[in-house]
């Protein structure tokens, strides 16, 4: 996603005073702030299970009605390999005893659905999360790929902050921003506290907007998602709260262009590359938000593990929430 | 998977006295025995979380060393779309502010990794699970696809029965069988009870065998996986225990050819099509088994949700276990 | 491409008096009117080579600027497997002696570029070209696939009729039609005769239109390509002239909706299914047309062979013209 | 294809005295020795058309019996998108008037079938054909991709030298070599002269061997194709004869490992990178060879154009021969 305008400031300059967690979990660490999700945290998080109600947060994929994707990517394509049509036509594979079966095939951009970014997915100045050399991304991600996240799994207490609901909107506007202090007000209104080590889920209504559109050109025209925006304080807040994972219902988890400088996606750099915060994007939060609003409980057990794609820059995931 | 030999008995004949759960959860039900996983069951299952240790059960995918797949399928292929090489060569996409990123693409058989079968994945006599018309599979699965399972999510108490360990083997032999009564002995030895509504995980060591092979031709030559084998009693046992989900470390969750009749995959028919038991295949259970053996606790919270592939015959999944 | 409006007439009714060539080349024939391209025809066609100038008629594929495709298909996606970036990063595959290489991968709709239709690609009343049962299309085309065309190859005299040029337009309008008599006028103006067994190439400028668009939404909005339109006489004309192959610069070689009845794609049925005329679609004819206009020679040797895709409904092709 | 053995000589050292055609057709040339195929050469080549018999040289692709590919690549996968099964099941897309159609999708390694190499496909010392910087290969080939070859098309006189037939073998052995002088003897025996600017087709029987194998493991075990082998004289011979294109029935057109030094694929470097000779690989020459042997005419018109894949390292092709 390039813009014709030249930026006057680089993301490295913008973030020159911003903190890093590099080395905090050793020189070879590839899962970053997910290390905050210790067994103790997880045992405690299990206490958030009250009603036994389950929510799954992935959007549909290979959807005939379209998949919400970043400009330039296309949705998954699923095709049939075998189905009953072949048996009707006398051609299906023969199983002894005569059982029939169906089989299918899919092509996808690994970041073209609800997905975890690898910590090494975005970088600057030649270094990924934890200082890994950016050349390690070539051909396949040798370092900080999605695989270690997929092997670890992400389990903890999740908390949902519904910014759209708090602002009385079905969805935020293009380019509408908010910051950490703007999370505290809805949290207070919801009666929930964002605690250290919480998986932080933030709802903007942006996917609600996408799905109700009949013409997606409107979505991509002047593409600029709403979301959190960079400040030195916001990064400090994530670091001090020891947030392991940010989950949103937008394609890239932050306002696309930082309004002050025009820098694209600085929080991918400040939070993911520098602090090791895992990013979960394109999450469907509407049903969960309705349930939370229904009984006033906005925290839950969050359990997710993206696919174990070797060398992947990201991988699709269907997170499970248990309330 | 065809065989030249003609079977003398069809799967329908073999199963003519076997029970069905069709209609039990309504005429439109598409998730079958997963309905046993009620909020009450889930709340109770949360009590299995003791140590807060997490295991993820997917095998690696797009693995340069190969993916374990059913004969005729091939492993996932992952290719890079963007990486640091392009920036070094002066060609990477420009983001305002200069951040770099990596992106990738994948093609896969939807049943070519650890995966949930759609309940409609295998059938006979023109009817899928719950009596849905098998023509509904054509082009895409309109009924009993993997999507309703993915939307529901699977959360419950899991129990692991390590048949290989109990038999003192690294892995079972080709075509080696066992039945429900053979699960009770290791359960007793392990000190665990298979309770109603348990997600039943069974370890054969078959993937251990696959991964240590240097020549996979041996694996596919005379392909006949070890596993559970059909009997009227076994099906009754699954029905009475109200088992929602069977998870194994084989590609198809049962002995490939029922030894008495040569019928292929009768349990896909008897358990999945007739009882609505969800099948999770190609699950990596070795690390979990070692941990369970280590402290003697063989039950846990199991949380899994396959990808929400619209119309899919199955979908990859990375199940999460919390002990 | 469905329409909500119900047609009052079926394609079978529309064509009930239209002629067929079924059986003309035997009950097993799968290449139809391409049989007109006998060795004698080919030897004679070689006489059309005068200047030794070569033209290739495929459009670019996997084009970052977009591929012109039928609504609902998407363009080819090409991704790198290996390139110099991997060697720079110290990861490229090692060849003894140290040579480097590049490798890539592609996904495509087989009819998503310049392509030959299989004769069995479109049908009605349960029968394909030559009366083959339409159930033979299931899973893969067992009859009248693109493979026999690819194995035979298409070589003959080609003649180009530039309808757009004759009408003084850069491109024809949406839904603009013409028929066989409308081909004779430009032919006369060009000073060329459409002879029996000629590969008939017809230029509408429709791809010129596509490529100059900055917003392709205009192309797909109210999608209705210009082209030849059905009449009983037109079909007779193709049959009497023994036209083996129709090549155009549109996606589907005919006006999308027959204006009188609204029937979609009747010429696919009347010419391809009934007469066995091969259809080559999405051909780039502009450069060839300019050269022909330049020296007034509108005939040439045409040599083309689509990819030998087993069971394919069509396959991409890069036809070669030698003038 | 790596080997554990370290070579004592690099391909650059091996070729240090070997000639180059860089700059001969200008600094921006991307088609190299194909420039020898001038209009005059083509007009003259048309005189090789005698009988009007056509041969197509691609191997089948997406073949259920397997596609012959270089180790590590896999064959094309073709899947159905729409077929008569969907209409039988009441789900096919509705066309006004009721025509039915079939549609399909394919994934492939671009070099996984009969194919043209881009001139920049293999290189050493940081430079491709004509001195282009090897970093131009990153992400997509900006220079010397297959596109310019596809746009130009390859038309000329072809000559077939049947080395296997001359040696009285069905196919050459693994690693069996021959050189330019070994081409002259069969040429003389066949009664044909390899003339300047001839498209040189060489038959080894290696694909004959591949297709008759029931177990392809034998093919890949100790993979070492038979073929031409490097010498300074051989390269001079290609340069002096001004050979534009080498076409063989092997996967990589030369003996895999040069016997004297163990260097892999030196002719890709010496002929393609340095002289700009186009390489056409995996060509099916058996039927053509039989016809040539039948009437003793071993020259013909050769017309081929790979797919116009933007940035491709190669592209599939179905070459057409007219005798």
Short mmCIF file of N, CA, C and O in Angstrom, two decimals, chain C residues 275-323:
data_model
loop_
_atom_site.label_atom_id
_atom_site.label_comp_id
_atom_site.label_asym_id
_atom_site.label_seq_id
_atom_site.Cartn_x
_atom_site.Cartn_y
_atom_site.Cartn_z
N UNK C 275 -21.79 -27.45 -33.84
CA UNK C 275 -20.95 -27.59 -35.06
C UNK C 275 -19.53 -28.03 -34.76
O UNK C 275 -18.79 -28.39 -35.67
N UNK C 276 -19.13 -27.91 -33.51
CA UNK C 276 -17.76 -28.28 -33.19
C UNK C 276 -16.74 -27.22 -33.55
O UNK C 276 -15.55 -27.52 -33.69
N UNK C 277 -17.17 -25.96 -33.68
CA UNK C 277 -16.23 -24.87 -33.94
C UNK C 277 -15.44 -24.58 -32.66
O UNK C 277 -16.04 -24.34 -31.61
N UNK C 278 -14.12 -24.58 -32.76
CA UNK C 278 -13.29 -24.26 -31.60
C UNK C 278 -13.36 -22.76 -31.33
O UNK C 278 -13.38 -21.96 -32.27
N UNK C 279 -13.39 -22.40 -30.04
CA UNK C 279 -13.44 -20.99 -29.65
C UNK C 279 -12.17 -20.59 -28.93
O UNK C 279 -11.76 -21.25 -27.97
N UNK C 280 -11.56 -19.52 -29.42
CA UNK C 280 -10.37 -18.96 -28.79
C UNK C 280 -10.74 -17.56 -28.32
O UNK C 280 -11.13 -16.72 -29.12
N UNK C 281 -10.62 -17.36 -27.01
CA UNK C 281 -11.16 -16.15 -26.41
C UNK C 281 -10.04 -15.29 -25.81
O UNK C 281 -8.96 -15.81 -25.49
N UNK C 282 -10.35 -14.01 -25.63
CA UNK C 282 -9.41 -13.06 -24.98
C UNK C 282 -8.11 -12.96 -25.77
O UNK C 282 -7.02 -12.89 -25.19
N UNK C 283 -8.20 -12.98 -27.10
CA UNK C 283 -6.99 -12.88 -27.93
C UNK C 283 -6.65 -11.42 -28.18
O UNK C 283 -7.53 -10.59 -28.45
N UNK C 284 -5.38 -11.11 -28.12
CA UNK C 284 -4.91 -9.76 -28.34
C UNK C 284 -4.63 -9.57 -29.83
O UNK C 284 -3.67 -10.12 -30.36
N UNK C 285 -5.49 -8.80 -30.48
CA UNK C 285 -5.43 -8.68 -31.94
C UNK C 285 -4.97 -7.30 -32.41
O UNK C 285 -4.82 -7.09 -33.61
N UNK C 286 -4.72 -6.39 -31.49
CA UNK C 286 -4.44 -5.01 -31.90
C UNK C 286 -3.16 -4.88 -32.73
O UNK C 286 -3.14 -4.21 -33.76
N UNK C 287 -2.10 -5.50 -32.26
CA UNK C 287 -0.82 -5.35 -32.98
C UNK C 287 -0.90 -6.01 -34.35
O UNK C 287 -0.41 -5.47 -35.34
N UNK C 288 -1.53 -7.16 -34.38
CA UNK C 288 -1.70 -7.85 -35.67
C UNK C 288 -2.54 -7.00 -36.60
O UNK C 288 -2.23 -6.86 -37.80
N UNK C 289 -3.60 -6.41 -36.08
CA UNK C 289 -4.49 -5.59 -36.92
C UNK C 289 -3.74 -4.39 -37.49
O UNK C 289 -3.90 -4.04 -38.66
N UNK C 290 -2.91 -3.79 -36.65
CA UNK C 290 -2.13 -2.64 -37.14
C UNK C 290 -1.20 -3.06 -38.27
O UNK C 290 -1.06 -2.34 -39.27
N UNK C 291 -0.58 -4.21 -38.11
CA UNK C 291 0.33 -4.67 -39.17
C UNK C 291 -0.44 -4.99 -40.45
O UNK C 291 0.00 -4.67 -41.55
N UNK C 292 -1.58 -5.63 -40.30
CA UNK C 292 -2.39 -5.98 -41.47
C UNK C 292 -2.85 -4.72 -42.18
O UNK C 292 -2.83 -4.62 -43.41
N UNK C 293 -3.29 -3.73 -41.38
CA UNK C 293 -3.75 -2.47 -41.96
C UNK C 293 -2.59 -1.77 -42.66
O UNK C 293 -2.77 -1.09 -43.68
N UNK C 294 -1.40 -1.98 -42.11
CA UNK C 294 -0.23 -1.30 -42.66
C UNK C 294 0.09 -1.72 -44.08
O UNK C 294 0.45 -0.89 -44.92
N UNK C 295 -0.01 -3.00 -44.36
CA UNK C 295 0.36 -3.44 -45.71
C UNK C 295 -0.81 -4.08 -46.46
O UNK C 295 -0.63 -4.60 -47.57
N UNK C 296 -1.99 -4.04 -45.85
CA UNK C 296 -3.16 -4.51 -46.58
C UNK C 296 -3.26 -6.02 -46.74
O UNK C 296 -4.11 -6.51 -47.49
N UNK C 297 -2.44 -6.77 -46.01
CA UNK C 297 -2.56 -8.24 -46.08
C UNK C 297 -3.22 -8.71 -44.79
O UNK C 297 -2.66 -8.56 -43.71
N UNK C 298 -4.37 -9.32 -44.89
CA UNK C 298 -5.17 -9.68 -43.72
C UNK C 298 -5.25 -11.19 -43.50
O UNK C 298 -6.05 -11.66 -42.71
N UNK C 299 -4.42 -11.96 -44.20
CA UNK C 299 -4.38 -13.40 -43.97
C UNK C 299 -2.96 -13.81 -43.61
O UNK C 299 -2.00 -13.10 -43.91
N UNK C 300 -2.82 -14.98 -42.97
CA UNK C 300 -1.54 -15.37 -42.36
C UNK C 300 -1.60 -16.84 -41.96
O UNK C 300 -2.67 -17.46 -41.97
N UNK C 301 -0.46 -17.38 -41.58
CA UNK C 301 -0.47 -18.70 -40.96
C UNK C 301 -0.77 -18.53 -39.48
O UNK C 301 -0.12 -17.72 -38.80
N UNK C 302 -1.71 -19.32 -39.01
CA UNK C 302 -2.09 -19.30 -37.59
C UNK C 302 -1.70 -20.65 -37.00
O UNK C 302 -2.07 -21.70 -37.55
N UNK C 303 -0.91 -20.63 -35.92
CA UNK C 303 -0.46 -21.88 -35.28
C UNK C 303 -0.63 -21.73 -33.78
O UNK C 303 -0.04 -20.83 -33.17
N UNK C 304 -1.43 -22.59 -33.20
CA UNK C 304 -1.71 -22.46 -31.76
C UNK C 304 -1.96 -23.83 -31.17
O UNK C 304 -2.53 -24.71 -31.81
N UNK C 305 -1.53 -24.01 -29.94
CA UNK C 305 -1.84 -25.24 -29.22
C UNK C 305 -1.95 -24.90 -27.75
O UNK C 305 -0.97 -24.49 -27.12
N UNK C 306 -3.15 -25.04 -27.18
CA UNK C 306 -3.30 -24.77 -25.75
C UNK C 306 -2.52 -25.79 -24.93
O UNK C 306 -2.07 -26.81 -25.46
N UNK C 307 -2.38 -25.52 -23.65
CA UNK C 307 -1.67 -26.46 -22.78
C UNK C 307 -2.44 -27.78 -22.70
O UNK C 307 -3.67 -27.81 -22.71
N UNK C 308 -1.68 -28.87 -22.60
CA UNK C 308 -2.28 -30.22 -22.57
C UNK C 308 -2.77 -30.58 -21.17
O UNK C 308 -2.26 -31.52 -20.53
N UNK C 309 -3.75 -29.84 -20.70
CA UNK C 309 -4.27 -30.07 -19.36
C UNK C 309 -5.26 -31.24 -19.39
O UNK C 309 -6.30 -31.16 -20.04
N UNK C 310 -4.93 -32.29 -18.69
CA UNK C 310 -5.78 -33.50 -18.69
C UNK C 310 -7.14 -33.17 -18.06
O UNK C 310 -7.21 -32.68 -16.93
N UNK C 311 -8.19 -33.42 -18.81
CA UNK C 311 -9.53 -33.20 -18.29
C UNK C 311 -9.98 -31.76 -18.24
O UNK C 311 -11.04 -31.46 -17.69
N UNK C 312 -9.18 -30.85 -18.80
CA UNK C 312 -9.45 -29.42 -18.67
C UNK C 312 -10.67 -28.95 -19.45
O UNK C 312 -10.95 -29.42 -20.55
N UNK C 313 -11.35 -27.97 -18.88
CA UNK C 313 -12.50 -27.35 -19.56
C UNK C 313 -12.02 -26.32 -20.57
O UNK C 313 -12.82 -25.79 -21.34
N UNK C 314 -10.78 -26.03 -20.52
CA UNK C 314 -10.13 -25.07 -21.39
C UNK C 314 -8.69 -25.00 -20.96
O UNK C 314 -8.32 -25.65 -19.97
N UNK C 315 -7.88 -24.25 -21.69
CA UNK C 315 -6.49 -24.11 -21.27
C UNK C 315 -5.92 -22.87 -21.93
O UNK C 315 -6.26 -22.53 -23.06
N UNK C 316 -5.01 -22.19 -21.21
CA UNK C 316 -4.39 -21.01 -21.78
C UNK C 316 -3.55 -21.35 -23.00
O UNK C 316 -3.04 -22.47 -23.15
N UNK C 317 -3.38 -20.35 -23.85
CA UNK C 317 -2.67 -20.54 -25.11
C UNK C 317 -2.05 -19.21 -25.51
O UNK C 317 -2.59 -18.16 -25.19
N UNK C 318 -0.94 -19.28 -26.18
CA UNK C 318 -0.32 -18.09 -26.76
C UNK C 318 -0.20 -18.34 -28.26
O UNK C 318 0.82 -18.82 -28.74
N UNK C 319 -1.25 -18.02 -29.02
CA UNK C 319 -1.23 -18.35 -30.45
C UNK C 319 -0.14 -17.57 -31.19
O UNK C 319 0.15 -16.42 -30.87
N UNK C 320 0.42 -18.23 -32.18
CA UNK C 320 1.47 -17.64 -33.00
C UNK C 320 0.92 -17.37 -34.39
O UNK C 320 0.32 -18.25 -35.01
N UNK C 321 1.10 -16.16 -34.85
CA UNK C 321 0.72 -15.80 -36.22
C UNK C 321 1.99 -15.49 -36.99
O UNK C 321 2.85 -14.76 -36.50
N UNK C 322 2.11 -16.05 -38.18
CA UNK C 322 3.25 -15.76 -39.05
C UNK C 322 2.70 -15.18 -40.34
O UNK C 322 1.89 -15.82 -41.01
N UNK C 323 3.12 -13.97 -40.63
CA UNK C 323 2.60 -13.29 -41.83
C UNK C 323 3.58 -13.40 -42.99
O UNK C 323 4.78 -13.36 -42.80
#
